mmCIF file of C-alpha atoms in Angstrom:
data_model
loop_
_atom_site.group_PDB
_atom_site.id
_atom_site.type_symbol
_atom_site.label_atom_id
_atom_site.label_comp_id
_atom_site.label_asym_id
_atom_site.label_seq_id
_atom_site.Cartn_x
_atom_site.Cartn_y
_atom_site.Cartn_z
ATOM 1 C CA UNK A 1414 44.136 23.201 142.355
ATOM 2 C CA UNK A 1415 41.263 23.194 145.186
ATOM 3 C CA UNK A 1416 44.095 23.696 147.561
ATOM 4 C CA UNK A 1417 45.626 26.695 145.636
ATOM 5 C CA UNK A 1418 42.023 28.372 145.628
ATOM 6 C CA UNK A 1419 41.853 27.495 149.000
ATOM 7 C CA UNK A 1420 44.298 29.427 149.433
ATOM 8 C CA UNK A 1421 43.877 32.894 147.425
ATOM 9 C CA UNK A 1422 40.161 32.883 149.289
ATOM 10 C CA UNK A 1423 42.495 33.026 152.639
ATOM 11 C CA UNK A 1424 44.381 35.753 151.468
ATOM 12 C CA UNK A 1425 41.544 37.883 149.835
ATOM 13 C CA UNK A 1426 39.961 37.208 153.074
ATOM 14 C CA UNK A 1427 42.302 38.376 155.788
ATOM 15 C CA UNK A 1428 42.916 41.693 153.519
ATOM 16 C CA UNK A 1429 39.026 43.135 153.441
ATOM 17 C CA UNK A 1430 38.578 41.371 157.216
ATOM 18 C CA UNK A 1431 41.669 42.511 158.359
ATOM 19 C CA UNK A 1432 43.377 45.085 156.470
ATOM 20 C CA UNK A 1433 40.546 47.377 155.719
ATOM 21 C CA UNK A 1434 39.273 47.275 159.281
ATOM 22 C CA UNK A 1435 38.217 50.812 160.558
ATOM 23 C CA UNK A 1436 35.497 52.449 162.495
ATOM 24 C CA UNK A 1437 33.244 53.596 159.525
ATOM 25 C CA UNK A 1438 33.064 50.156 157.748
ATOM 26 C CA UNK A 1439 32.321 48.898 161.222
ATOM 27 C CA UNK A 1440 29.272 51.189 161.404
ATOM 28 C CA UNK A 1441 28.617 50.604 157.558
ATOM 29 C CA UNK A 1442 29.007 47.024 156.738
ATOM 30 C CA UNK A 1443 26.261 45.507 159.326
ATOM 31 C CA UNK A 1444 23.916 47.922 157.303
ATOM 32 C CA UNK A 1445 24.730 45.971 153.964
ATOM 33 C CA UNK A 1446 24.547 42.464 155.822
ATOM 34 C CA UNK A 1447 21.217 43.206 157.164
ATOM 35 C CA UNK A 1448 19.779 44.577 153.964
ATOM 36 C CA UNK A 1449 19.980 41.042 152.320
ATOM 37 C CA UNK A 1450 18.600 39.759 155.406
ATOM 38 C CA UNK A 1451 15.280 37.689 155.686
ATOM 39 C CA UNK A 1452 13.062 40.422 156.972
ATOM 40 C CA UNK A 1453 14.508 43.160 154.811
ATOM 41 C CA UNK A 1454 14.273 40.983 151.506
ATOM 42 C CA UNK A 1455 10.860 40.433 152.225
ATOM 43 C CA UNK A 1456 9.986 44.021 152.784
ATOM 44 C CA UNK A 1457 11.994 44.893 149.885
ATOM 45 C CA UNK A 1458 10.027 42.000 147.649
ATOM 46 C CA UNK A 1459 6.564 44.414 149.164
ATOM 47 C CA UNK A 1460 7.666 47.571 147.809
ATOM 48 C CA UNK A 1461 7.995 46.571 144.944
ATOM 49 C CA UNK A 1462 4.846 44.440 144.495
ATOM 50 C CA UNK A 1463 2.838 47.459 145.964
ATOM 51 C CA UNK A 1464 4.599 50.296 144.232
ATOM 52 C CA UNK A 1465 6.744 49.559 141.107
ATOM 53 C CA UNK A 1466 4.399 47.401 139.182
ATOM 54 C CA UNK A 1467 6.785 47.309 136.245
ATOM 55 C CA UNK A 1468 8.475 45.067 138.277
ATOM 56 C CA UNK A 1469 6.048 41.837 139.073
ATOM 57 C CA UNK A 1470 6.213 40.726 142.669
ATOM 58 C CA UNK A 1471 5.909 37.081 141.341
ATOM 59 C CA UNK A 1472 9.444 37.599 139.309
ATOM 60 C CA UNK A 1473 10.920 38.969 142.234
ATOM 61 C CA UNK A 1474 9.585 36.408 145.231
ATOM 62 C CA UNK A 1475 10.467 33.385 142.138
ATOM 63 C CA UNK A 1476 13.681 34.800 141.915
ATOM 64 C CA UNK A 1477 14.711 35.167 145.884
ATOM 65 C CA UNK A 1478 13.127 32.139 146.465
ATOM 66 C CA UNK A 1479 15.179 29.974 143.720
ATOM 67 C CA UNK A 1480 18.419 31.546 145.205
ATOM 68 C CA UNK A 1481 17.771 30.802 148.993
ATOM 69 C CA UNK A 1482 16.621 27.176 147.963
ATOM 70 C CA UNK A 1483 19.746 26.980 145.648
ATOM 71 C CA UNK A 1484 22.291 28.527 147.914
ATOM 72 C CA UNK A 1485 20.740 26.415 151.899
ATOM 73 C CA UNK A 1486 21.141 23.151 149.426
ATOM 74 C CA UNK A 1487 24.399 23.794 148.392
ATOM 75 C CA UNK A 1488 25.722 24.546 152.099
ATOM 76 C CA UNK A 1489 24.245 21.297 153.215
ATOM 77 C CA UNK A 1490 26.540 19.476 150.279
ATOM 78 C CA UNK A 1491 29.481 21.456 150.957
ATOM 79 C CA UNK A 1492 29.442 21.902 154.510
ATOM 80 C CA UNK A 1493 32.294 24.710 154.528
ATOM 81 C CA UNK A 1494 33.249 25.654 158.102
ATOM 82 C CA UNK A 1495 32.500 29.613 158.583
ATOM 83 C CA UNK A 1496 36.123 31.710 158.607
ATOM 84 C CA UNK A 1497 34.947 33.260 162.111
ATOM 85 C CA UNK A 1498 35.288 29.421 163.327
ATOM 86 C CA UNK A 1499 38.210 28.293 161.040
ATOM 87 C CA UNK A 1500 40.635 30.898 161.183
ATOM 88 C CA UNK A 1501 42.492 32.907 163.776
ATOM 89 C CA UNK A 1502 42.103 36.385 165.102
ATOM 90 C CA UNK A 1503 38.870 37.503 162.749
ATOM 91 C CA UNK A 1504 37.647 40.280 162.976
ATOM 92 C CA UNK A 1505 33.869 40.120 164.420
ATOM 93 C CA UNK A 1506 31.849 43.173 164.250
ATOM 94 C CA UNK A 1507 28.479 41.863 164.578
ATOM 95 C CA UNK A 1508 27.345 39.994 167.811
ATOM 96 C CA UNK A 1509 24.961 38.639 165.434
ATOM 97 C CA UNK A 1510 26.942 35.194 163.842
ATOM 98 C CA UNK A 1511 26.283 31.959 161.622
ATOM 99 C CA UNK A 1512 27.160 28.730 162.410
ATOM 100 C CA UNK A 1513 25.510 26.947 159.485
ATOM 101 C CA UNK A 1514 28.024 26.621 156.761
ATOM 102 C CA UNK A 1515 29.863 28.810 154.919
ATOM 103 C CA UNK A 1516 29.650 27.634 151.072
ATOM 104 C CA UNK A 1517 27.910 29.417 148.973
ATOM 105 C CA UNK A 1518 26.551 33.372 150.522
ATOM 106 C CA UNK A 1519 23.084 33.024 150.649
ATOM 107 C CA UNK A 1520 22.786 36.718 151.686
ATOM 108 C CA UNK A 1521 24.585 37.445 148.068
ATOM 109 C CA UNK A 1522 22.790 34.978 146.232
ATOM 110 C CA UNK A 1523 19.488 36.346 147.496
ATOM 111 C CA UNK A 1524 20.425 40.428 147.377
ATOM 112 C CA UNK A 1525 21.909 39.430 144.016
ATOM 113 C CA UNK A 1526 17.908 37.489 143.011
ATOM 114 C CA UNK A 1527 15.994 40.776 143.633
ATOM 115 C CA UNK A 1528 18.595 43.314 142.243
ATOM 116 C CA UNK A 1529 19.044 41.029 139.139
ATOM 117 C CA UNK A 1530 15.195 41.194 138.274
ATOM 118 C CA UNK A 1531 15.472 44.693 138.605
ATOM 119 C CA UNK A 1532 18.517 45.158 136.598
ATOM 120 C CA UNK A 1533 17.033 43.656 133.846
ATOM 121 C CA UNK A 1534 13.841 45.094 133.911
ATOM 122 C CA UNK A 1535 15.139 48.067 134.118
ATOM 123 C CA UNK A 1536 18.627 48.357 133.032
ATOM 124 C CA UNK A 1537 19.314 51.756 133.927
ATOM 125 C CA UNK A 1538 19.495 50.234 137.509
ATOM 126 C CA UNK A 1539 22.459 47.918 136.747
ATOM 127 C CA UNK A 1540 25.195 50.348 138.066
ATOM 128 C CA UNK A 1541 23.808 51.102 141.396
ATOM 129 C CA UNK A 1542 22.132 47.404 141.809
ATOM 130 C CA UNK A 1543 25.733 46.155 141.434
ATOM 131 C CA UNK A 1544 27.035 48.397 143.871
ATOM 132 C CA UNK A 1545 24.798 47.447 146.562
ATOM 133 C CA UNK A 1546 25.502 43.652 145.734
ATOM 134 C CA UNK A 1547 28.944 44.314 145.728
ATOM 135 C CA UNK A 1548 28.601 46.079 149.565
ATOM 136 C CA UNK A 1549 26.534 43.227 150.633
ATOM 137 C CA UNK A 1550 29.138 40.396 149.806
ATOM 138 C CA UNK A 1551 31.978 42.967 151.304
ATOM 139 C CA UNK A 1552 30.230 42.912 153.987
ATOM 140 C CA UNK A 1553 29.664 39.557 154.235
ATOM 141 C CA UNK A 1554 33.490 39.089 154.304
ATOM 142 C CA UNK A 1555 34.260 42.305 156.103
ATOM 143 C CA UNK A 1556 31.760 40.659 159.079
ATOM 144 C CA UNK A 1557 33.831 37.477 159.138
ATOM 145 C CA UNK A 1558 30.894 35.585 157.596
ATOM 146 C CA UNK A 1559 32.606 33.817 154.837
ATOM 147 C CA UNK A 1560 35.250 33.308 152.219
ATOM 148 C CA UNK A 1561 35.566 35.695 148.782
ATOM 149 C CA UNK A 1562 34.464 32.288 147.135
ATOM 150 C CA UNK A 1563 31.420 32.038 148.883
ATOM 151 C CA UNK A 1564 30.157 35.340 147.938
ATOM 152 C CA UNK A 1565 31.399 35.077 144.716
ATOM 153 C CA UNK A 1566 29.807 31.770 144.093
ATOM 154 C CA UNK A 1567 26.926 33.272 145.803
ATOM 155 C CA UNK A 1568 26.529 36.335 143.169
ATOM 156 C CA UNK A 1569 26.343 33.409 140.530
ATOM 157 C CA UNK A 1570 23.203 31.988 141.949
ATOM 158 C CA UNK A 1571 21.425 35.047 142.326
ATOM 159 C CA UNK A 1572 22.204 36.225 138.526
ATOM 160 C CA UNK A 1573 20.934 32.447 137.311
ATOM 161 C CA UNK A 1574 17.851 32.802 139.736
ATOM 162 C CA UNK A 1575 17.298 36.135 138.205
ATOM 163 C CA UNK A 1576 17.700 34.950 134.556
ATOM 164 C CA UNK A 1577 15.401 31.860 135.199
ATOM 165 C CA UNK A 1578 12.832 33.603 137.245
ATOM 166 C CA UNK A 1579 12.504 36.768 134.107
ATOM 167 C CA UNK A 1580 12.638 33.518 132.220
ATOM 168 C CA UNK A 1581 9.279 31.940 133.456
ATOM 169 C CA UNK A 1582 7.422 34.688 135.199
ATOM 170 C CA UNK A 1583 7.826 37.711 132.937
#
């Protein structure tokens, strides 16, 4: 069965890293990778604390926090080689790569954290929150980063760190 999965993730992967390759993604997709970023999660986690006090900067940081700590633990268990490193001819936009492993998207888990707090704070926010979360782990894939499973696995932790943080803090 793990094989079989194995497998489809392959397949899913070559087609968005491969298929869909074009010079507008290429410009686009670095944006969306870099959004979930570090820096920009912490600037994001600012706004809102400073400007949007409907949504409590203590939810939010509980939230990203949980996910990052969830998803670097997981990687360490798992140890799933990167697809830029385990697969042939990928398609590397970004001078900018990972070595630490692949399993689960830590970018998604954490882009997923914050918009999930916000989604259900606010749930008029759910459709465009979703699309940006959905950009981030195509572009996470797109990049050559890692494997539809690890962004999909990835989305799961952020929406649990979201429901526990809301949980506890709010």
């Amino acid at each position: 069965m793990l094989s079989l999965l194995a497998r489809i993730d392959v397949v899913i992967f070559n087609f968005i890293n491969k298929k869909i390759k074009c010079r507008s993604l290429d410009f686009l997709m670095p944006f969306f990778t870099h959004l979930a970023g570090f820096a920009s999660v912490v600037g994001i986690c600012l706004f809102f604390m400073l400007f949007i006090p409907s949504v409590p900067g203590t939810t939010i940081l509980g939230a990203v926090f949980f996910a990052q700590a969830t998803a670097q633990s997981i990687k360490f268990i798992f140890k799933r080689v990167r697809p830029h490193i385990n697969l042939p001819d990928v398609n590397i936009v970004s001078k900018l790569m990972q070595y630490d492993p692949s399993f689960p998207s830590a970018h998604t888990a954490t882009i997923t954290a914050l918009g999930g707090v916000v989604a259900l704070l606010h749930p008029a926010t759910l459709p465009a929150i979703m699309l940006v979360c959905l950009l981030v782990g195509l572009s996470r894939i797109y990049l050559g980063q890692h494997y539809p499973g690890d962004v999909l696995f990835g989305a799961l932790i952020g929406i649990l760190a979201a429901e526990i943080s809301c949980l506890i803090f709010h």
